[in-house]
Amino acid sequence: MSSARWAGFAAAVGTALAVLAPATASAAVSGDHCVGDLGTGVTKCFATEAEAAAYHPAAKVWVELVRLYDLPGYAGPSLRLGGDVTQCTPPTADPEVAVPNLAAYHWDNRVSSFKATRQCRVKLWDGYRYAGQSTEGGRDGYLDHSENLATIGFDNRATSLKIS
């Protein structure tokens, strides 16, 4: 291929990629509220919290256990984590659910506030597979909510979590 043809081809490819880039970026913006199935690891995102709340994985019992928020005050983009666990139990030595890497749900180092449901409590770690520093407070470092994780020095630090 001559250098003139190669330059024309490269310019056409560059233009095509530039046209595709905005569509990818807008798709990310339109999916700020996600639902993560703890059993399958599948995550589905929606434009609004109402759409996320209405979604349940088909043909199975699905219960929300914790909702993570990107901003303090339970605001901004959110991730609902749940599965077929219908109730949490008090002993933290045997948690109902463990998430070794929040990056699997695209939420590594993003959590600024959270709320647990179903009598669940959550413990966050700043390392993969429950390594490093963890949240303090509550019983055994497990909390049922935090409106602002910065108050305990844990804003945007969570990499793994357990739900009990």
JSON list of C-alpha atoms in Angstrom, two decimals:
[
{"chain": "A", "resi": 1, "resn": "MET", "atom": "CA", "xyz": [0.00, 0.00, 0.00]},
{"chain": "A", "resi": 2, "resn": "SER", "atom": "CA", "xyz": [1.42, 3.40, -0.95]},
{"chain": "A", "resi": 3, "resn": "SER", "atom": "CA", "xyz": [2.10, 5.95, 1.78]},
{"chain": "A", "resi": 4, "resn": "ALA", "atom": "CA", "xyz": [-0.68, 8.22, 0.43]},
{"chain": "A", "resi": 5, "resn": "ARG", "atom": "CA", "xyz": [-3.20, 5.35, 0.55]},
{"chain": "A", "resi": 6, "resn": "TRP", "atom": "CA", "xyz": [-1.98, 4.32, 4.02]},
{"chain": "A", "resi": 7, "resn": "ALA", "atom": "CA", "xyz": [-2.37, 7.90, 5.29]},
{"chain": "A", "resi": 8, "resn": "GLY", "atom": "CA", "xyz": [-5.92, 8.02, 3.87]},
{"chain": "A", "resi": 9, "resn": "PHE", "atom": "CA", "xyz": [-6.79, 4.69, 5.46]},
{"chain": "A", "resi": 10, "resn": "ALA", "atom": "CA", "xyz": [-5.38, 5.78, 8.84]},
{"chain": "A", "resi": 11, "resn": "ALA", "atom": "CA", "xyz": [-7.33, 9.05, 8.67]},
{"chain": "A", "resi": 12, "resn": "ALA", "atom": "CA", "xyz": [-10.58, 7.19, 7.89]},
{"chain": "A", "resi": 13, "resn": "VAL", "atom": "CA", "xyz": [-10.06, 4.78, 10.79]},
{"chain": "A", "resi": 14, "resn": "GLY", "atom": "CA", "xyz": [-9.26, 7.70, 13.13]},
{"chain": "A", "resi": 15, "resn": "THR", "atom": "CA", "xyz": [-12.44, 9.49, 12.09]},
{"chain": "A", "resi": 16, "resn": "ALA", "atom": "CA", "xyz": [-14.52, 6.34, 12.61]},
{"chain": "A", "resi": 17, "resn": "LEU", "atom": "CA", "xyz": [-13.08, 5.86, 16.10]},
{"chain": "A", "resi": 18, "resn": "ALA", "atom": "CA", "xyz": [-13.71, 9.51, 16.98]},
{"chain": "A", "resi": 19, "resn": "VAL", "atom": "CA", "xyz": [-17.35, 9.10, 15.93]},
{"chain": "A", "resi": 20, "resn": "LEU", "atom": "CA", "xyz": [-17.74, 5.97, 18.08]},
{"chain": "A", "resi": 21, "resn": "ALA", "atom": "CA", "xyz": [-16.14, 7.45, 21.21]},
{"chain": "A", "resi": 22, "resn": "PRO", "atom": "CA", "xyz": [-19.03, 9.75, 22.21]},
{"chain": "A", "resi": 23, "resn": "ALA", "atom": "CA", "xyz": [-21.52, 6.86, 21.99]},
{"chain": "A", "resi": 24, "resn": "THR", "atom": "CA", "xyz": [-19.44, 4.81, 24.41]},
{"chain": "A", "resi": 25, "resn": "ALA", "atom": "CA", "xyz": [-19.11, 7.72, 26.85]},
{"chain": "A", "resi": 26, "resn": "SER", "atom": "CA", "xyz": [-22.84, 8.49, 26.79]},
{"chain": "A", "resi": 27, "resn": "ALA", "atom": "CA", "xyz": [-23.66, 4.82, 27.38]},
{"chain": "A", "resi": 28, "resn": "ALA", "atom": "CA", "xyz": [-21.63, 4.95, 30.61]},
{"chain": "A", "resi": 29, "resn": "VAL", "atom": "CA", "xyz": [-23.49, 8.09, 31.72]},
{"chain": "A", "resi": 30, "resn": "SER", "atom": "CA", "xyz": [-26.89, 6.54, 31.01]},
{"chain": "A", "resi": 31, "resn": "GLY", "atom": "CA", "xyz": [-26.12, 3.56, 33.23]},
{"chain": "A", "resi": 32, "resn": "ASP", "atom": "CA", "xyz": [-25.34, 5.19, 36.58]},
{"chain": "A", "resi": 33, "resn": "HIS", "atom": "CA", "xyz": [-27.58, 2.92, 38.66]},
{"chain": "A", "resi": 34, "resn": "CYS", "atom": "CA", "xyz": [-26.59, -0.73, 38.59]},
{"chain": "A", "resi": 35, "resn": "VAL", "atom": "CA", "xyz": [-27.78, -4.05, 40.01]},
{"chain": "A", "resi": 36, "resn": "GLY", "atom": "CA", "xyz": [-25.17, -6.70, 40.78]},
{"chain": "A", "resi": 37, "resn": "ASP", "atom": "CA", "xyz": [-26.20, -10.31, 41.27]},
{"chain": "A", "resi": 38, "resn": "LEU", "atom": "CA", "xyz": [-23.94, -11.79, 43.96]},
{"chain": "A", "resi": 39, "resn": "GLY", "atom": "CA", "xyz": [-24.73, -15.33, 42.82]},
{"chain": "A", "resi": 40, "resn": "THR", "atom": "CA", "xyz": [-23.86, -14.96, 39.16]},
{"chain": "A", "resi": 41, "resn": "GLY", "atom": "CA", "xyz": [-21.65, -11.87, 39.20]},
{"chain": "A", "resi": 42, "resn": "VAL", "atom": "CA", "xyz": [-23.74, -10.32, 36.43]},
{"chain": "A", "resi": 43, "resn": "THR", "atom": "CA", "xyz": [-24.20, -6.54, 36.58]},
{"chain": "A", "resi": 44, "resn": "LYS", "atom": "CA", "xyz": [-26.90, -4.64, 34.70]},
{"chain": "A", "resi": 45, "resn": "CYS", "atom": "CA", "xyz": [-27.06, -0.83, 34.66]},
{"chain": "A", "resi": 46, "resn": "PHE", "atom": "CA", "xyz": [-29.89, 1.63, 34.16]},
{"chain": "A", "resi": 47, "resn": "ALA", "atom": "CA", "xyz": [-30.33, 5.36, 33.65]},
{"chain": "A", "resi": 48, "resn": "THR", "atom": "CA", "xyz": [-32.42, 5.89, 36.80]},
{"chain": "A", "resi": 49, "resn": "GLU", "atom": "CA", "xyz": [-32.72, 4.46, 40.31]},
{"chain": "A", "resi": 50, "resn": "ALA", "atom": "CA", "xyz": [-36.38, 3.64, 39.59]},
{"chain": "A", "resi": 51, "resn": "GLU", "atom": "CA", "xyz": [-35.37, 1.43, 36.64]},
{"chain": "A", "resi": 52, "resn": "ALA", "atom": "CA", "xyz": [-32.72, -0.30, 38.78]},
{"chain": "A", "resi": 53, "resn": "ALA", "atom": "CA", "xyz": [-35.26, -0.84, 41.59]},
{"chain": "A", "resi": 54, "resn": "ALA", "atom": "CA", "xyz": [-37.74, -2.42, 39.17]},
{"chain": "A", "resi": 55, "resn": "TYR", "atom": "CA", "xyz": [-35.19, -4.88, 37.77]},
{"chain": "A", "resi": 56, "resn": "HIS", "atom": "CA", "xyz": [-34.82, -8.38, 39.18]},
{"chain": "A", "resi": 57, "resn": "PRO", "atom": "CA", "xyz": [-32.89, -11.21, 37.52]},
{"chain": "A", "resi": 58, "resn": "ALA", "atom": "CA", "xyz": [-35.40, -13.49, 35.80]},
{"chain": "A", "resi": 59, "resn": "ALA", "atom": "CA", "xyz": [-36.68, -16.81, 37.11]},
{"chain": "A", "resi": 60, "resn": "LYS", "atom": "CA", "xyz": [-35.22, -16.60, 40.61]},
{"chain": "A", "resi": 61, "resn": "VAL", "atom": "CA", "xyz": [-35.65, -15.05, 44.01]},
{"chain": "A", "resi": 62, "resn": "TRP", "atom": "CA", "xyz": [-33.52, -11.92, 44.22]},
{"chain": "A", "resi": 63, "resn": "VAL", "atom": "CA", "xyz": [-33.21, -9.74, 47.31]},
{"chain": "A", "resi": 64, "resn": "GLU", "atom": "CA", "xyz": [-31.20, -6.52, 47.68]},
{"chain": "A", "resi": 65, "resn": "LEU", "atom": "CA", "xyz": [-28.77, -6.75, 50.61]},
{"chain": "A", "resi": 66, "resn": "VAL", "atom": "CA", "xyz": [-26.78, -3.53, 50.31]},
{"chain": "A", "resi": 67, "resn": "ARG", "atom": "CA", "xyz": [-26.83, -0.38, 48.20]},
{"chain": "A", "resi": 68, "resn": "LEU", "atom": "CA", "xyz": [-23.55, 1.42, 47.59]},
{"chain": "A", "resi": 69, "resn": "TYR", "atom": "CA", "xyz": [-23.41, 5.08, 46.57]},
{"chain": "A", "resi": 70, "resn": "ASP", "atom": "CA", "xyz": [-20.70, 7.03, 44.78]},
{"chain": "A", "resi": 71, "resn": "LEU", "atom": "CA", "xyz": [-21.32, 10.20, 46.81]},
{"chain": "A", "resi": 72, "resn": "PRO", "atom": "CA", "xyz": [-21.89, 10.96, 50.51]},
{"chain": "A", "resi": 73, "resn": "GLY", "atom": "CA", "xyz": [-25.49, 11.29, 51.66]},
{"chain": "A", "resi": 74, "resn": "TYR", "atom": "CA", "xyz": [-26.71, 8.28, 49.68]},
{"chain": "A", "resi": 75, "resn": "ALA", "atom": "CA", "xyz": [-26.40, 10.24, 46.44]},
{"chain": "A", "resi": 76, "resn": "GLY", "atom": "CA", "xyz": [-25.01, 9.86, 42.94]},
{"chain": "A", "resi": 77, "resn": "PRO", "atom": "CA", "xyz": [-24.50, 6.66, 40.98]},
{"chain": "A", "resi": 78, "resn": "SER", "atom": "CA", "xyz": [-25.45, 3.52, 42.90]},
{"chain": "A", "resi": 79, "resn": "LEU", "atom": "CA", "xyz": [-24.89, -0.22, 42.97]},
{"chain": "A", "resi": 80, "resn": "ARG", "atom": "CA", "xyz": [-27.46, -2.59, 44.44]},
{"chain": "A", "resi": 81, "resn": "LEU", "atom": "CA", "xyz": [-25.90, -5.90, 45.48]},
{"chain": "A", "resi": 82, "resn": "GLY", "atom": "CA", "xyz": [-28.16, -8.84, 46.15]},
{"chain": "A", "resi": 83, "resn": "GLY", "atom": "CA", "xyz": [-28.94, -12.44, 45.53]},
{"chain": "A", "resi": 84, "resn": "ASP", "atom": "CA", "xyz": [-30.97, -15.32, 46.88]},
{"chain": "A", "resi": 85, "resn": "VAL", "atom": "CA", "xyz": [-30.06, -14.67, 50.54]},
{"chain": "A", "resi": 86, "resn": "THR", "atom": "CA", "xyz": [-33.34, -13.53, 52.08]},
{"chain": "A", "resi": 87, "resn": "GLN", "atom": "CA", "xyz": [-32.10, -12.51, 55.53]},
{"chain": "A", "resi": 88, "resn": "CYS", "atom": "CA", "xyz": [-28.75, -11.91, 57.22]},
{"chain": "A", "resi": 89, "resn": "THR", "atom": "CA", "xyz": [-27.81, -13.48, 60.53]},
{"chain": "A", "resi": 90, "resn": "PRO", "atom": "CA", "xyz": [-26.03, -11.78, 63.46]},
{"chain": "A", "resi": 91, "resn": "PRO", "atom": "CA", "xyz": [-22.85, -13.89, 63.68]},
{"chain": "A", "resi": 92, "resn": "THR", "atom": "CA", "xyz": [-20.11, -12.17, 61.68]},
{"chain": "A", "resi": 93, "resn": "ALA", "atom": "CA", "xyz": [-17.73, -15.14, 61.85]},
{"chain": "A", "resi": 94, "resn": "ASP", "atom": "CA", "xyz": [-19.74, -16.76, 59.03]},
{"chain": "A", "resi": 95, "resn": "PRO", "atom": "CA", "xyz": [-20.89, -13.98, 56.68]},
{"chain": "A", "resi": 96, "resn": "GLU", "atom": "CA", "xyz": [-23.69, -14.68, 54.20]},
{"chain": "A", "resi": 97, "resn": "VAL", "atom": "CA", "xyz": [-21.87, -13.03, 51.29]},
{"chain": "A", "resi": 98, "resn": "ALA", "atom": "CA", "xyz": [-18.29, -12.13, 50.48]},
{"chain": "A", "resi": 99, "resn": "VAL", "atom": "CA", "xyz": [-17.20, -9.94, 47.56]},
{"chain": "A", "resi": 100, "resn": "PRO", "atom": "CA", "xyz": [-13.41, -10.31, 47.19]},
{"chain": "A", "resi": 101, "resn": "ASN", "atom": "CA", "xyz": [-13.09, -7.65, 44.48]},
{"chain": "A", "resi": 102, "resn": "LEU", "atom": "CA", "xyz": [-15.53, -4.79, 43.90]},
{"chain": "A", "resi": 103, "resn": "ALA", "atom": "CA", "xyz": [-13.80, -4.16, 40.57]},
{"chain": "A", "resi": 104, "resn": "ALA", "atom": "CA", "xyz": [-15.88, -7.07, 39.24]},
{"chain": "A", "resi": 105, "resn": "TYR", "atom": "CA", "xyz": [-18.87, -4.72, 39.59]},
{"chain": "A", "resi": 106, "resn": "HIS", "atom": "CA", "xyz": [-16.87, -1.63, 38.48]},
{"chain": "A", "resi": 107, "resn": "TRP", "atom": "CA", "xyz": [-16.99, -0.23, 42.04]},
{"chain": "A", "resi": 108, "resn": "ASP", "atom": "CA", "xyz": [-13.41, -0.48, 43.29]},
{"chain": "A", "resi": 109, "resn": "ASN", "atom": "CA", "xyz": [-12.49, 2.61, 45.35]},
{"chain": "A", "resi": 110, "resn": "ARG", "atom": "CA", "xyz": [-15.84, 4.32, 44.66]},
{"chain": "A", "resi": 111, "resn": "VAL", "atom": "CA", "xyz": [-18.04, 3.86, 47.73]},
{"chain": "A", "resi": 112, "resn": "SER", "atom": "CA", "xyz": [-18.76, 7.07, 49.71]},
{"chain": "A", "resi": 113, "resn": "SER", "atom": "CA", "xyz": [-21.95, 5.94, 51.47]},
{"chain": "A", "resi": 114, "resn": "PHE", "atom": "CA", "xyz": [-24.04, 2.78, 51.79]},
{"chain": "A", "resi": 115, "resn": "LYS", "atom": "CA", "xyz": [-27.19, 1.26, 53.30]},
{"chain": "A", "resi": 116, "resn": "ALA", "atom": "CA", "xyz": [-27.70, -2.39, 54.17]},
{"chain": "A", "resi": 117, "resn": "THR", "atom": "CA", "xyz": [-31.13, -4.05, 54.22]},
{"chain": "A", "resi": 118, "resn": "ARG", "atom": "CA", "xyz": [-32.63, -7.27, 55.61]},
{"chain": "A", "resi": 119, "resn": "GLN", "atom": "CA", "xyz": [-30.86, -6.87, 58.99]},
{"chain": "A", "resi": 120, "resn": "CYS", "atom": "CA", "xyz": [-27.54, -7.10, 57.17]},
{"chain": "A", "resi": 121, "resn": "ARG", "atom": "CA", "xyz": [-24.32, -5.40, 58.16]},
{"chain": "A", "resi": 122, "resn": "VAL", "atom": "CA", "xyz": [-21.32, -4.69, 55.96]},
{"chain": "A", "resi": 123, "resn": "LYS", "atom": "CA", "xyz": [-17.57, -4.62, 56.54]},
{"chain": "A", "resi": 124, "resn": "LEU", "atom": "CA", "xyz": [-15.33, -2.97, 53.95]},
{"chain": "A", "resi": 125, "resn": "TRP", "atom": "CA", "xyz": [-11.62, -3.53, 53.27]},
{"chain": "A", "resi": 126, "resn": "ASP", "atom": "CA", "xyz": [-9.25, -1.37, 51.23]},
{"chain": "A", "resi": 127, "resn": "GLY", "atom": "CA", "xyz": [-7.45, -4.40, 49.82]},
{"chain": "A", "resi": 128, "resn": "TYR", "atom": "CA", "xyz": [-8.35, -7.23, 47.48]},
{"chain": "A", "resi": 129, "resn": "ARG", "atom": "CA", "xyz": [-9.69, -10.37, 49.24]},
{"chain": "A", "resi": 130, "resn": "TYR", "atom": "CA", "xyz": [-10.24, -8.64, 52.60]},
{"chain": "A", "resi": 131, "resn": "ALA", "atom": "CA", "xyz": [-6.65, -7.48, 53.00]},
{"chain": "A", "resi": 132, "resn": "GLY", "atom": "CA", "xyz": [-5.43, -4.19, 54.38]},
{"chain": "A", "resi": 133, "resn": "GLN", "atom": "CA", "xyz": [-7.38, -1.83, 56.59]},
{"chain": "A", "resi": 134, "resn": "SER", "atom": "CA", "xyz": [-11.07, -2.34, 57.25]},
{"chain": "A", "resi": 135, "resn": "THR", "atom": "CA", "xyz": [-13.96, -0.31, 58.60]},
{"chain": "A", "resi": 136, "resn": "GLU", "atom": "CA", "xyz": [-14.16, 0.14, 62.33]},
{"chain": "A", "resi": 137, "resn": "GLY", "atom": "CA", "xyz": [-17.28, 0.61, 64.37]},
{"chain": "A", "resi": 138, "resn": "GLY", "atom": "CA", "xyz": [-20.36, -1.39, 65.12]},
{"chain": "A", "resi": 139, "resn": "ARG", "atom": "CA", "xyz": [-19.74, -4.96, 66.19]},
{"chain": "A", "resi": 140, "resn": "ASP", "atom": "CA", "xyz": [-16.58, -6.43, 64.66]},
{"chain": "A", "resi": 141, "resn": "GLY", "atom": "CA", "xyz": [-16.27, -3.52, 62.24]},
{"chain": "A", "resi": 142, "resn": "TYR", "atom": "CA", "xyz": [-19.60, -4.36, 60.59]},
{"chain": "A", "resi": 143, "resn": "LEU", "atom": "CA", "xyz": [-21.94, -1.42, 59.95]},
{"chain": "A", "resi": 144, "resn": "ASP", "atom": "CA", "xyz": [-25.56, -1.29, 58.77]},
{"chain": "A", "resi": 145, "resn": "HIS", "atom": "CA", "xyz": [-25.08, 2.07, 57.03]},
{"chain": "A", "resi": 146, "resn": "SER", "atom": "CA", "xyz": [-22.79, 5.05, 56.61]},
{"chain": "A", "resi": 147, "resn": "GLU", "atom": "CA", "xyz": [-24.02, 8.35, 55.26]},
{"chain": "A", "resi": 148, "resn": "ASN", "atom": "CA", "xyz": [-20.44, 9.50, 54.77]},
{"chain": "A", "resi": 149, "resn": "LEU", "atom": "CA", "xyz": [-17.52, 7.05, 54.89]},
{"chain": "A", "resi": 150, "resn": "ALA", "atom": "CA", "xyz": [-15.11, 10.01, 55.09]},
{"chain": "A", "resi": 151, "resn": "THR", "atom": "CA", "xyz": [-16.10, 10.39, 58.75]},
{"chain": "A", "resi": 152, "resn": "ILE", "atom": "CA", "xyz": [-14.31, 7.11, 59.48]},
{"chain": "A", "resi": 153, "resn": "GLY", "atom": "CA", "xyz": [-11.54, 7.65, 56.93]},
{"chain": "A", "resi": 154, "resn": "PHE", "atom": "CA", "xyz": [-12.90, 5.19, 54.38]},
{"chain": "A", "resi": 155, "resn": "ASP", "atom": "CA", "xyz": [-14.22, 7.36, 51.54]},
{"chain": "A", "resi": 156, "resn": "ASN", "atom": "CA", "xyz": [-13.47, 5.88, 48.09]},
{"chain": "A", "resi": 157, "resn": "ARG", "atom": "CA", "xyz": [-11.26, 3.14, 49.60]},
{"chain": "A", "resi": 158, "resn": "ALA", "atom": "CA", "xyz": [-13.40, -0.03, 49.52]},
{"chain": "A", "resi": 159, "resn": "THR", "atom": "CA", "xyz": [-12.01, -2.84, 47.37]},
{"chain": "A", "resi": 160, "resn": "SER", "atom": "CA", "xyz": [-13.69, -5.84, 49.02]},
{"chain": "A", "resi": 161, "resn": "LEU", "atom": "CA", "xyz": [-16.58, -6.42, 51.41]},
{"chain": "A", "resi": 162, "resn": "LYS", "atom": "CA", "xyz": [-18.45, -8.99, 53.44]},
{"chain": "A", "resi": 163, "resn": "ILE", "atom": "CA", "xyz": [-22.14, -8.96, 54.31]},
{"chain": "A", "resi": 164, "resn": "SER", "atom": "CA", "xyz": [-23.37, -10.62, 57.49]}
]
